[in-house]
mmCIF file of C-alpha atoms and ligand atoms in Angstrom:
data_model
loop_
_atom_site.group_PDB
_atom_site.id
_atom_site.type_symbol
_atom_site.label_atom_id
_atom_site.label_comp_id
_atom_site.label_asym_id
_atom_site.label_seq_id
_atom_site.Cartn_x
_atom_site.Cartn_y
_atom_site.Cartn_z
ATOM 1 C CA MET Y 1 39.576 65.104 105.941
ATOM 2 C CA SER Y 2 40.179 68.419 104.190
ATOM 3 C CA THR Y 3 38.600 69.106 100.790
ATOM 4 C CA PHE Y 4 40.531 70.194 97.775
ATOM 5 C CA ASP Y 5 39.469 73.689 98.281
ATOM 6 C CA GLU Y 6 40.453 73.765 101.886
ATOM 7 C CA VAL Y 7 43.930 72.356 101.094
ATOM 8 C CA ILE Y 8 44.452 74.957 98.396
ATOM 9 C CA ALA Y 9 43.143 77.841 100.590
ATOM 10 C CA ALA Y 10 45.571 76.609 103.515
ATOM 11 C CA ASP Y 11 48.386 76.814 100.998
ATOM 12 C CA GLN Y 12 49.087 73.079 101.582
ATOM 13 C CA ARG Y 13 50.036 70.449 99.045
ATOM 14 C CA ILE Y 14 47.766 68.101 97.045
ATOM 15 C CA GLU Y 15 49.101 64.660 96.901
ATOM 16 C CA PRO Y 16 48.397 61.953 94.320
ATOM 17 C CA ARG Y 17 45.691 60.039 96.319
ATOM 18 C CA ASP Y 18 43.886 63.206 97.379
ATOM 19 C CA GLU Y 19 40.670 64.211 95.690
ATOM 20 C CA MET Y 20 41.141 66.741 93.013
ATOM 21 C CA PRO Y 21 38.828 68.259 90.422
ATOM 22 C CA GLU Y 22 39.302 66.611 86.986
ATOM 23 C CA ALA Y 23 40.239 70.009 85.380
ATOM 24 C CA TYR Y 24 43.055 70.361 87.975
ATOM 25 C CA ARG Y 25 44.337 66.945 87.291
ATOM 26 C CA LYS Y 26 44.293 67.716 83.560
ATOM 27 C CA THR Y 27 46.068 70.984 84.022
ATOM 28 C CA MET Y 28 48.804 69.413 85.939
ATOM 29 C CA VAL Y 29 49.200 66.597 83.445
ATOM 30 C CA ARG Y 30 49.413 69.217 80.656
ATOM 31 C CA GLN Y 31 51.983 71.398 82.420
ATOM 32 C CA ILE Y 32 54.135 68.523 83.717
ATOM 33 C CA ALA Y 33 54.063 66.604 80.452
ATOM 34 C CA GLN Y 34 55.003 69.733 78.499
ATOM 35 C CA HIS Y 35 57.752 70.489 80.970
ATOM 36 C CA ALA Y 36 59.117 66.969 80.791
ATOM 37 C CA HIS Y 37 59.123 66.958 76.986
ATOM 38 C CA SER Y 38 60.956 70.305 77.045
ATOM 39 C CA GLU Y 39 63.761 68.796 79.060
ATOM 40 C CA ILE Y 40 64.070 65.843 76.736
ATOM 41 C CA ILE Y 41 63.724 67.876 73.362
ATOM 42 C CA GLY Y 42 65.959 70.451 75.099
ATOM 43 C CA MET Y 43 68.809 68.035 75.082
ATOM 44 C CA GLN Y 44 69.142 68.299 71.385
ATOM 45 C CA PRO Y 45 70.248 71.911 70.535
ATOM 46 C CA GLU Y 46 73.199 71.446 73.009
ATOM 47 C CA GLY Y 47 73.759 67.757 72.516
ATOM 48 C CA TYR Y 48 74.833 68.532 69.018
ATOM 49 C CA TRP Y 49 77.907 70.314 70.387
ATOM 50 C CA ILE Y 50 79.146 67.538 72.541
ATOM 51 C CA THR Y 51 81.263 65.953 69.697
ATOM 52 C CA ARG Y 52 82.376 69.470 68.694
ATOM 53 C CA ALA Y 53 83.305 70.988 72.060
ATOM 54 C CA PRO Y 54 86.654 73.007 72.019
ATOM 55 C CA SER Y 55 88.296 71.307 74.841
ATOM 56 C CA LEU Y 56 88.034 68.137 77.058
ATOM 57 C CA ARG Y 57 86.854 70.361 79.950
ATOM 58 C CA ARG Y 58 84.150 71.885 78.024
ATOM 59 C CA LYS Y 59 83.017 68.598 76.716
ATOM 60 C CA ALA Y 60 82.845 67.114 80.359
ATOM 61 C CA ILE Y 61 80.866 70.102 81.390
ATOM 62 C CA LEU Y 62 78.398 69.945 78.525
ATOM 63 C CA LEU Y 63 77.960 66.108 78.813
ATOM 64 C CA ALA Y 64 77.083 66.536 82.601
ATOM 65 C CA LYS Y 65 74.518 69.370 81.674
ATOM 66 C CA VAL Y 66 72.811 67.368 78.993
ATOM 67 C CA GLN Y 67 72.683 64.305 81.253
ATOM 68 C CA ASP Y 68 71.091 66.457 83.967
ATOM 69 C CA GLU Y 69 68.397 67.373 81.381
ATOM 70 C CA ALA Y 70 67.539 63.665 80.875
ATOM 71 C CA GLY Y 71 67.299 63.294 84.601
ATOM 72 C CA HIS Y 72 65.021 66.287 84.880
ATOM 73 C CA GLY Y 73 62.799 64.775 82.053
ATOM 74 C CA LEU Y 74 62.638 61.487 84.104
ATOM 75 C CA TYR Y 75 61.642 63.047 87.346
ATOM 76 C CA LEU Y 76 58.980 65.000 85.468
ATOM 77 C CA TYR Y 77 57.641 61.924 83.731
ATOM 78 C CA ALA Y 78 57.491 60.205 87.085
ATOM 79 C CA ALA Y 79 55.536 63.097 88.583
ATOM 80 C CA ALA Y 80 53.103 62.733 85.542
ATOM 81 C CA GLU Y 81 52.811 58.984 86.433
ATOM 82 C CA THR Y 82 51.521 59.903 89.859
ATOM 83 C CA LEU Y 83 48.518 61.409 88.110
ATOM 84 C CA GLY Y 84 47.779 58.047 86.411
ATOM 85 C CA MET Y 85 49.530 58.838 83.039
ATOM 86 C CA ASP Y 86 51.578 56.272 81.330
ATOM 87 C CA ARG Y 87 55.013 57.360 80.246
ATOM 88 C CA ALA Y 88 54.925 55.468 76.889
ATOM 89 C CA ASP Y 89 51.668 57.201 76.166
ATOM 90 C CA LEU Y 90 53.147 60.673 76.946
ATOM 91 C CA THR Y 91 56.120 59.988 74.581
ATOM 92 C CA GLU Y 92 53.546 58.977 71.798
ATOM 93 C CA ARG Y 93 51.614 62.212 72.426
ATOM 94 C CA LEU Y 94 54.814 64.343 72.053
ATOM 95 C CA ILE Y 95 55.947 62.717 68.769
ATOM 96 C CA ASP Y 96 52.676 62.773 67.117
ATOM 97 C CA GLY Y 97 52.201 66.543 68.161
ATOM 98 C CA ARG Y 98 49.254 66.138 70.559
ATOM 99 C CA GLN Y 99 51.394 67.646 73.442
ATOM 100 C CA LYS Y 100 53.699 70.582 73.300
ATOM 101 C CA TYR Y 101 57.229 71.457 74.544
ATOM 102 C CA SER Y 102 58.814 74.791 75.035
ATOM 103 C CA SER Y 103 59.215 77.025 71.900
ATOM 104 C CA ILE Y 104 62.744 77.903 72.801
ATOM 105 C CA PHE Y 105 64.141 74.527 71.652
ATOM 106 C CA ASN Y 106 62.934 75.111 68.108
ATOM 107 C CA TYR Y 107 65.867 77.467 67.336
ATOM 108 C CA PRO Y 108 69.212 76.249 66.012
ATOM 109 C CA THR Y 109 72.559 76.420 67.784
ATOM 110 C CA LEU Y 110 74.922 77.929 65.163
ATOM 111 C CA SER Y 111 78.231 78.257 67.263
ATOM 112 C CA TYR Y 112 79.801 77.223 70.598
ATOM 113 C CA ALA Y 113 78.749 80.666 71.992
ATOM 114 C CA ASP Y 114 75.197 79.396 71.708
ATOM 115 C CA VAL Y 115 75.964 76.777 74.376
ATOM 116 C CA GLY Y 116 76.978 79.513 76.770
ATOM 117 C CA VAL Y 117 73.969 81.750 75.810
ATOM 118 C CA ILE Y 118 71.456 78.849 76.411
ATOM 119 C CA GLY Y 119 73.125 78.341 79.769
ATOM 120 C CA TRP Y 120 72.973 82.001 80.691
ATOM 121 C CA LEU Y 121 69.658 83.165 79.097
ATOM 122 C CA VAL Y 122 67.618 79.875 78.664
ATOM 123 C CA ASP Y 123 68.455 78.432 82.007
ATOM 124 C CA GLY Y 124 68.354 81.855 83.589
ATOM 125 C CA ALA Y 125 64.698 82.088 82.229
ATOM 126 C CA ALA Y 126 63.927 78.551 83.376
ATOM 127 C CA ILE Y 127 65.176 79.249 86.925
ATOM 128 C CA CYS Y 128 63.096 82.477 87.075
ATOM 129 C CA ASN Y 129 60.102 80.375 86.034
ATOM 130 C CA GLN Y 130 60.711 77.304 88.123
ATOM 131 C CA VAL Y 131 61.795 78.600 91.571
ATOM 132 C CA PRO Y 132 58.206 79.615 92.302
ATOM 133 C CA LEU Y 133 57.069 76.279 91.082
ATOM 134 C CA CYS Y 134 58.977 74.734 94.123
ATOM 135 C CA ARG Y 135 55.881 76.135 96.108
ATOM 136 C CA SER Y 136 53.346 74.841 93.353
ATOM 137 C CA SER Y 137 50.198 73.174 94.972
ATOM 138 C CA TYR Y 138 50.880 69.663 93.446
ATOM 139 C CA GLY Y 139 53.333 67.919 95.941
ATOM 140 C CA PRO Y 140 55.255 65.627 93.533
ATOM 141 C CA TYR Y 141 55.781 68.378 91.026
ATOM 142 C CA ALA Y 142 56.825 70.994 93.637
ATOM 143 C CA ARG Y 143 59.274 68.446 95.155
ATOM 144 C CA ALA Y 144 60.705 67.594 91.788
ATOM 145 C CA MET Y 145 61.338 71.288 91.099
ATOM 146 C CA ILE Y 146 63.699 71.679 94.110
ATOM 147 C CA ARG Y 147 66.347 69.501 92.654
ATOM 148 C CA VAL Y 148 65.720 70.551 89.121
ATOM 149 C CA CYS Y 149 66.373 74.277 90.222
ATOM 150 C CA LYS Y 150 69.524 73.432 92.008
ATOM 151 C CA GLU Y 151 70.856 71.868 88.875
ATOM 152 C CA GLU Y 152 69.588 74.638 86.635
ATOM 153 C CA SER Y 153 71.461 77.152 88.601
ATOM 154 C CA PHE Y 154 74.792 75.215 88.056
ATOM 155 C CA HIS Y 155 73.814 75.195 84.289
ATOM 156 C CA GLN Y 156 73.274 78.946 84.269
ATOM 157 C CA ARG Y 157 76.722 79.639 85.975
ATOM 158 C CA GLN Y 158 78.453 77.229 83.505
ATOM 159 C CA GLY Y 159 76.921 79.267 80.697
ATOM 160 C CA TYR Y 160 77.958 82.540 82.129
ATOM 161 C CA GLU Y 161 81.540 81.410 82.787
ATOM 162 C CA LEU Y 162 81.851 80.106 79.225
ATOM 163 C CA LEU Y 163 80.786 83.536 77.975
ATOM 164 C CA MET Y 164 83.051 85.459 80.272
ATOM 165 C CA THR Y 165 85.918 83.351 79.008
ATOM 166 C CA MET Y 166 84.916 84.060 75.315
ATOM 167 C CA MET Y 167 84.510 87.815 75.969
ATOM 168 C CA GLY Y 168 88.081 87.776 77.368
ATOM 169 C CA GLY Y 169 89.221 86.212 74.036
ATOM 170 C CA THR Y 170 89.576 87.605 70.526
ATOM 171 C CA ALA Y 171 87.538 90.096 68.800
ATOM 172 C CA ALA Y 172 86.013 87.236 66.698
ATOM 173 C CA GLN Y 173 85.056 85.340 69.917
ATOM 174 C CA ARG Y 174 83.434 88.510 71.296
ATOM 175 C CA ALA Y 175 81.418 88.768 68.008
ATOM 176 C CA MET Y 176 80.337 85.197 68.179
ATOM 177 C CA VAL Y 177 78.899 85.963 71.714
ATOM 178 C CA GLN Y 178 77.176 89.092 70.631
ATOM 179 C CA ASP Y 179 75.605 87.318 67.671
ATOM 180 C CA ALA Y 180 74.344 84.453 69.848
ATOM 181 C CA VAL Y 181 72.896 86.963 72.355
ATOM 182 C CA ASP Y 182 71.137 88.735 69.464
ATOM 183 C CA ARG Y 183 69.461 85.519 68.145
ATOM 184 C CA TRP Y 184 68.444 84.105 71.714
ATOM 185 C CA TRP Y 185 67.194 87.258 73.487
ATOM 186 C CA TRP Y 186 63.792 87.520 72.101
ATOM 187 C CA PRO Y 187 63.064 83.775 72.093
ATOM 188 C CA SER Y 188 64.165 83.676 75.654
ATOM 189 C CA LEU Y 189 61.511 86.348 76.676
ATOM 190 C CA MET Y 190 58.843 84.214 74.840
ATOM 191 C CA MET Y 191 59.641 81.251 77.105
ATOM 192 C CA PHE Y 192 57.423 82.846 79.699
ATOM 193 C CA GLY Y 193 54.377 82.304 77.548
ATOM 194 C CA PRO Y 194 51.968 84.806 75.912
ATOM 195 C CA PRO Y 195 51.238 88.141 77.507
ATOM 196 C CA ASP Y 196 48.747 87.726 80.504
ATOM 197 C CA ALA Y 197 45.907 89.195 78.503
ATOM 198 C CA ASP Y 198 46.299 86.345 75.974
ATOM 199 C CA SER Y 199 47.123 83.592 78.463
ATOM 200 C CA PRO Y 200 43.916 81.407 78.763
ATOM 201 C CA ASN Y 201 45.355 79.255 81.552
ATOM 202 C CA THR Y 202 46.922 81.807 84.000
ATOM 203 C CA ALA Y 203 43.946 82.988 86.102
ATOM 204 C CA ARG Y 204 42.845 79.443 87.069
ATOM 205 C CA SER Y 205 46.272 78.075 87.560
ATOM 206 C CA MET Y 206 46.938 81.062 89.888
ATOM 207 C CA ALA Y 207 43.774 80.478 91.831
ATOM 208 C CA TRP Y 208 44.797 76.720 92.168
ATOM 209 C CA ARG Y 209 48.333 77.937 93.237
ATOM 210 C CA ILE Y 210 49.883 75.959 90.481
ATOM 211 C CA LYS Y 211 51.432 79.144 89.079
ATOM 212 C CA ARG Y 212 52.609 81.686 91.747
ATOM 213 C CA HIS Y 213 53.220 84.554 89.281
ATOM 214 C CA THR Y 214 51.848 85.471 85.896
ATOM 215 C CA ASN Y 215 53.730 85.243 82.665
ATOM 216 C CA ASP Y 216 54.358 88.867 82.468
ATOM 217 C CA GLU Y 217 55.493 89.198 86.061
ATOM 218 C CA LEU Y 218 58.127 86.539 85.542
ATOM 219 C CA ARG Y 219 59.257 88.052 82.224
ATOM 220 C CA GLN Y 220 59.828 91.376 83.905
ATOM 221 C CA LYS Y 221 61.731 89.679 86.676
ATOM 222 C CA PHE Y 222 63.931 87.976 84.194
ATOM 223 C CA VAL Y 223 64.599 91.300 82.351
ATOM 224 C CA ASP Y 224 65.512 93.057 85.595
ATOM 225 C CA MET Y 225 67.792 90.241 86.591
ATOM 226 C CA THR Y 226 69.633 89.948 83.201
ATOM 227 C CA VAL Y 227 70.395 93.548 82.371
ATOM 228 C CA PRO Y 228 73.150 93.931 84.999
ATOM 229 C CA GLN Y 229 74.679 90.569 83.980
ATOM 230 C CA ALA Y 230 74.734 91.668 80.337
ATOM 231 C CA GLU Y 231 76.546 94.976 81.355
ATOM 232 C CA ARG Y 232 79.097 92.971 83.310
ATOM 233 C CA LEU Y 233 79.714 90.569 80.424
ATOM 234 C CA GLY Y 234 79.999 93.551 77.992
ATOM 235 C CA VAL Y 235 77.234 92.564 75.516
ATOM 236 C CA THR Y 236 74.311 94.642 74.191
ATOM 237 C CA LEU Y 237 70.762 93.198 74.456
ATOM 238 C CA PRO Y 238 69.075 93.712 71.109
ATOM 239 C CA ASP Y 239 66.283 95.934 72.220
ATOM 240 C CA PRO Y 240 66.407 99.729 71.604
ATOM 241 C CA GLU Y 241 63.440 100.205 74.056
ATOM 242 C CA LEU Y 242 65.263 98.661 76.913
ATOM 243 C CA ARG Y 243 65.792 101.309 79.759
ATOM 244 C CA TRP Y 244 65.491 101.678 83.544
ATOM 245 C CA ASN Y 245 62.208 103.233 84.632
ATOM 246 C CA ALA Y 246 62.849 104.773 88.063
ATOM 247 C CA GLU Y 247 59.065 105.499 88.625
ATOM 248 C CA ARG Y 248 58.288 101.734 88.245
ATOM 249 C CA GLY Y 249 61.497 100.493 89.730
ATOM 250 C CA HIS Y 250 61.803 98.099 86.806
ATOM 251 C CA HIS Y 251 63.218 98.128 83.249
ATOM 252 C CA ASP Y 252 60.913 99.006 80.331
ATOM 253 C CA PHE Y 253 61.419 96.859 77.317
ATOM 254 C CA GLY Y 254 60.034 96.201 73.878
ATOM 255 C CA THR Y 255 57.394 93.846 72.715
ATOM 256 C CA PRO Y 256 58.454 90.285 71.611
ATOM 257 C CA ASP Y 257 57.067 89.124 68.313
ATOM 258 C CA TRP Y 258 54.024 87.367 69.474
ATOM 259 C CA ASP Y 259 53.115 86.161 66.044
ATOM 260 C CA GLU Y 260 56.480 84.450 65.976
ATOM 261 C CA LEU Y 261 55.679 82.679 69.267
ATOM 262 C CA LYS Y 262 52.286 81.474 67.888
ATOM 263 C CA ARG Y 263 54.032 80.168 64.751
ATOM 264 C CA VAL Y 264 56.716 78.284 66.728
ATOM 265 C CA ILE Y 265 54.316 76.819 69.171
ATOM 266 C CA GLY Y 266 52.125 75.816 66.121
ATOM 267 C CA GLY Y 267 54.873 73.779 64.784
ATOM 268 C CA ASP Y 268 56.401 76.202 62.241
ATOM 269 C CA GLY Y 269 59.637 77.195 63.872
ATOM 270 C CA PRO Y 270 63.068 76.822 62.395
ATOM 271 C CA CYS Y 271 63.743 73.365 63.863
ATOM 272 C CA ASN Y 272 60.272 71.841 64.927
ATOM 273 C CA ALA Y 273 60.339 69.065 62.333
ATOM 274 C CA GLU Y 274 63.955 68.208 62.971
ATOM 275 C CA ARG Y 275 63.488 68.088 66.701
ATOM 276 C CA ILE Y 276 60.471 65.774 66.518
ATOM 277 C CA ALA Y 277 62.017 63.482 63.773
ATOM 278 C CA ASN Y 278 65.129 63.049 66.046
ATOM 279 C CA ARG Y 279 62.975 62.265 69.059
ATOM 280 C CA ARG Y 280 60.867 59.723 66.994
ATOM 281 C CA ARG Y 281 64.037 57.994 65.623
ATOM 282 C CA ALA Y 282 65.531 57.747 69.032
ATOM 283 C CA HIS Y 283 62.257 56.261 70.344
ATOM 284 C CA GLU Y 284 62.091 53.671 67.569
ATOM 285 C CA GLU Y 285 65.866 52.828 67.848
ATOM 286 C CA GLY Y 286 65.336 52.272 71.585
ATOM 287 C CA ALA Y 287 62.533 49.753 71.123
ATOM 288 C CA TRP Y 288 64.860 46.732 71.615
ATOM 289 C CA VAL Y 289 66.095 48.275 74.937
ATOM 290 C CA ARG Y 290 62.526 48.570 76.245
ATOM 291 C CA GLU Y 291 61.605 45.064 75.194
ATOM 292 C CA ALA Y 292 64.831 43.637 76.761
ATOM 293 C CA ALA Y 293 64.039 45.492 80.057
ATOM 294 C CA ALA Y 294 60.432 44.228 80.070
ATOM 295 C CA ALA Y 295 61.553 40.682 79.328
ATOM 296 C CA HIS Y 296 64.166 40.884 82.162
ATOM 297 C CA ALA Y 297 61.463 42.122 84.569
ATOM 298 C CA ARG Y 298 59.016 39.336 83.678
ATOM 299 C CA LYS Y 299 61.775 36.793 84.174
ATOM 300 C CA LYS Y 300 62.650 38.152 87.534
ATOM 301 C CA GLU Y 301 59.032 38.221 88.625
ATOM 302 C CA ALA Y 302 58.597 34.579 87.474
ATOM 303 C CA THR Y 303 61.684 33.495 89.474
ATOM 304 C CA PRO Y 304 60.617 32.507 93.026
HETATM 305 N N1 FAQ L 1 56.306 77.289 74.382
HETATM 306 O O1 FAQ L 1 47.804 79.997 79.160
HETATM 307 P P1 FAQ L 1 49.238 79.901 78.983
HETATM 308 C C1 FAQ L 1 63.608 73.788 80.456
HETATM 309 C C2 FAQ L 1 51.357 77.301 75.647
HETATM 310 S S1 FAQ L 1 62.672 75.251 80.570
HETATM 311 C C3 FAQ L 1 55.428 76.394 73.996
HETATM 312 O O2 FAQ L 1 50.075 80.989 79.381
HETATM 313 P P2 FAQ L 1 50.382 78.249 81.008
HETATM 314 C C4 FAQ L 1 65.146 73.694 81.010
HETATM 315 C C5 FAQ L 1 50.787 76.776 76.852
HETATM 316 O O3 FAQ L 1 51.309 75.512 77.181
HETATM 317 C C6 FAQ L 1 61.229 75.087 79.470
HETATM 318 N N2 FAQ L 1 54.101 76.476 74.380
HETATM 319 O O4 FAQ L 1 49.844 78.551 79.472
HETATM 320 C C7 FAQ L 1 66.079 73.595 80.107
HETATM 321 C C8 FAQ L 1 49.273 76.795 76.500
HETATM 322 O O5 FAQ L 1 49.041 75.657 75.651
HETATM 323 P P3 FAQ L 1 47.827 74.569 75.882
HETATM 324 C C9 FAQ L 1 60.147 74.291 80.125
HETATM 325 C C10 FAQ L 1 53.782 77.555 75.193
HETATM 326 O O6 FAQ L 1 50.645 76.702 80.995
HETATM 327 C C11 FAQ L 1 66.991 74.626 79.805
HETATM 328 C C12 FAQ L 1 49.227 77.985 75.610
HETATM 329 O O7 FAQ L 1 50.445 78.234 75.073
HETATM 330 N N3 FAQ L 1 59.624 74.897 81.167
HETATM 331 O O8 FAQ L 1 63.108 72.839 79.748
HETATM 332 C C13 FAQ L 1 54.772 78.404 75.648
HETATM 333 O O9 FAQ L 1 49.424 78.826 82.056
HETATM 334 C C14 FAQ L 1 68.019 74.574 78.855
HETATM 335 C C15 FAQ L 1 48.711 79.167 76.245
HETATM 336 O O10 FAQ L 1 49.604 79.695 77.367
HETATM 337 C C16 FAQ L 1 58.260 74.740 81.697
HETATM 338 O O11 FAQ L 1 57.592 73.830 80.984
HETATM 339 C C17 FAQ L 1 56.081 78.305 75.173
HETATM 340 N N4 FAQ L 1 57.081 79.179 75.456
HETATM 341 O O12 FAQ L 1 51.774 78.866 81.027
HETATM 342 C C18 FAQ L 1 66.337 72.404 79.328
HETATM 343 C C19 FAQ L 1 57.920 75.359 82.858
HETATM 344 N N5 FAQ L 1 54.154 79.338 76.383
HETATM 345 O O13 FAQ L 1 48.420 73.352 76.479
HETATM 346 C C20 FAQ L 1 67.359 72.288 78.363
HETATM 347 C C21 FAQ L 1 56.478 74.946 83.415
HETATM 348 C C22 FAQ L 1 52.915 79.051 76.494
HETATM 349 O O14 FAQ L 1 46.867 75.251 76.722
HETATM 350 C C23 FAQ L 1 68.310 73.290 78.183
HETATM 351 N N6 FAQ L 1 55.413 75.515 82.667
HETATM 352 N N7 FAQ L 1 52.690 77.865 75.782
HETATM 353 O O15 FAQ L 1 47.329 74.344 74.484
HETATM 354 C C24 FAQ L 1 55.006 76.702 82.906
HETATM 355 O O16 FAQ L 1 55.462 77.391 83.810
HETATM 356 C C25 FAQ L 1 53.761 77.261 82.172
HETATM 357 O O17 FAQ L 1 53.253 76.039 81.542
HETATM 358 C C26 FAQ L 1 54.071 78.233 81.024
HETATM 359 C C27 FAQ L 1 52.847 78.455 80.151
HETATM 360 C C28 FAQ L 1 54.576 79.539 81.713
HETATM 361 C C29 FAQ L 1 55.209 77.767 80.081
#
């Protein structure tokens, strides 16, 4: 039987019953739980617009997207369960602030253009980050990512299509799109995490092949991918330092406000308190459903 180090060196997958260092298990639980929580909390900014969608078609698309996010959360909680975690416990850790979720979901959605921009930029960043995670060393996580990425890519296209439609509309609609891009651009760059020099987990997660690229590498990839899309759309990205660097073969870009990222991760973003309060309320209001499901399961087990 191969040891953990041999499996990693051979670029094979670690499975739930394999031996693994406790620190690897903890890192996987941390990342998978944060990812799951992000999907569930991430339903809120867009969910707000389901009852305010401008047409039946837009409402059907948005409903499907938000439901997909619930599904992603569930696959990811199931992946965390393979590491011996209890889902109820993970939810408790989220609502009492012991575990994190992505900073991006602590910003408000002020107009329907935000729904399009979240699809384009936030799902775009999520895809950039998650496609390499399909080759992550922990089997259940890597396999969950394959389906998640397929669905995220539909999400990204729906966002871009929505924005294309608005950009073909009135001057007021175009201004709404530009305003949403101005507000979401920098927070989207922050989704990739702190710069590599300030990222305490990257080196070890790269050595264990949990992460395949560093935070800065993925951020650069996202910028390079997004600039031509912004040009095609006809919006300006709010960064005066953004320009093509032929020598590097990449775009240069400005520095995100890393203090803002720290503040938002630390609980002091525009919507942190509201997001957690909503999640806590939903959890409390769902108690009767969990009790009924457990009673039903007990009854079924007792029936010969
Ligand atoms: N927000 O040392 P690193 C989605 C934390 S996509 C909050 O660099 P690591 C889809 C980090 O956890 C969003 N916290 O850490 C969707 C660590 O904290 P800890 C979710 C952040 O793990 C779209 C500390 O800072 N995607 O949901 C952030 O090596 C639209 C130091 O950082 C994932 O979770 C941040 N932005 O790299 C849904 C992807 N950045 O625990 C709805 C999987 C860093 O040590 C609508 N995760 N932190 O105290 C990852 O790829 C990695 O965990 C990173 C962070 C890249 C996020």
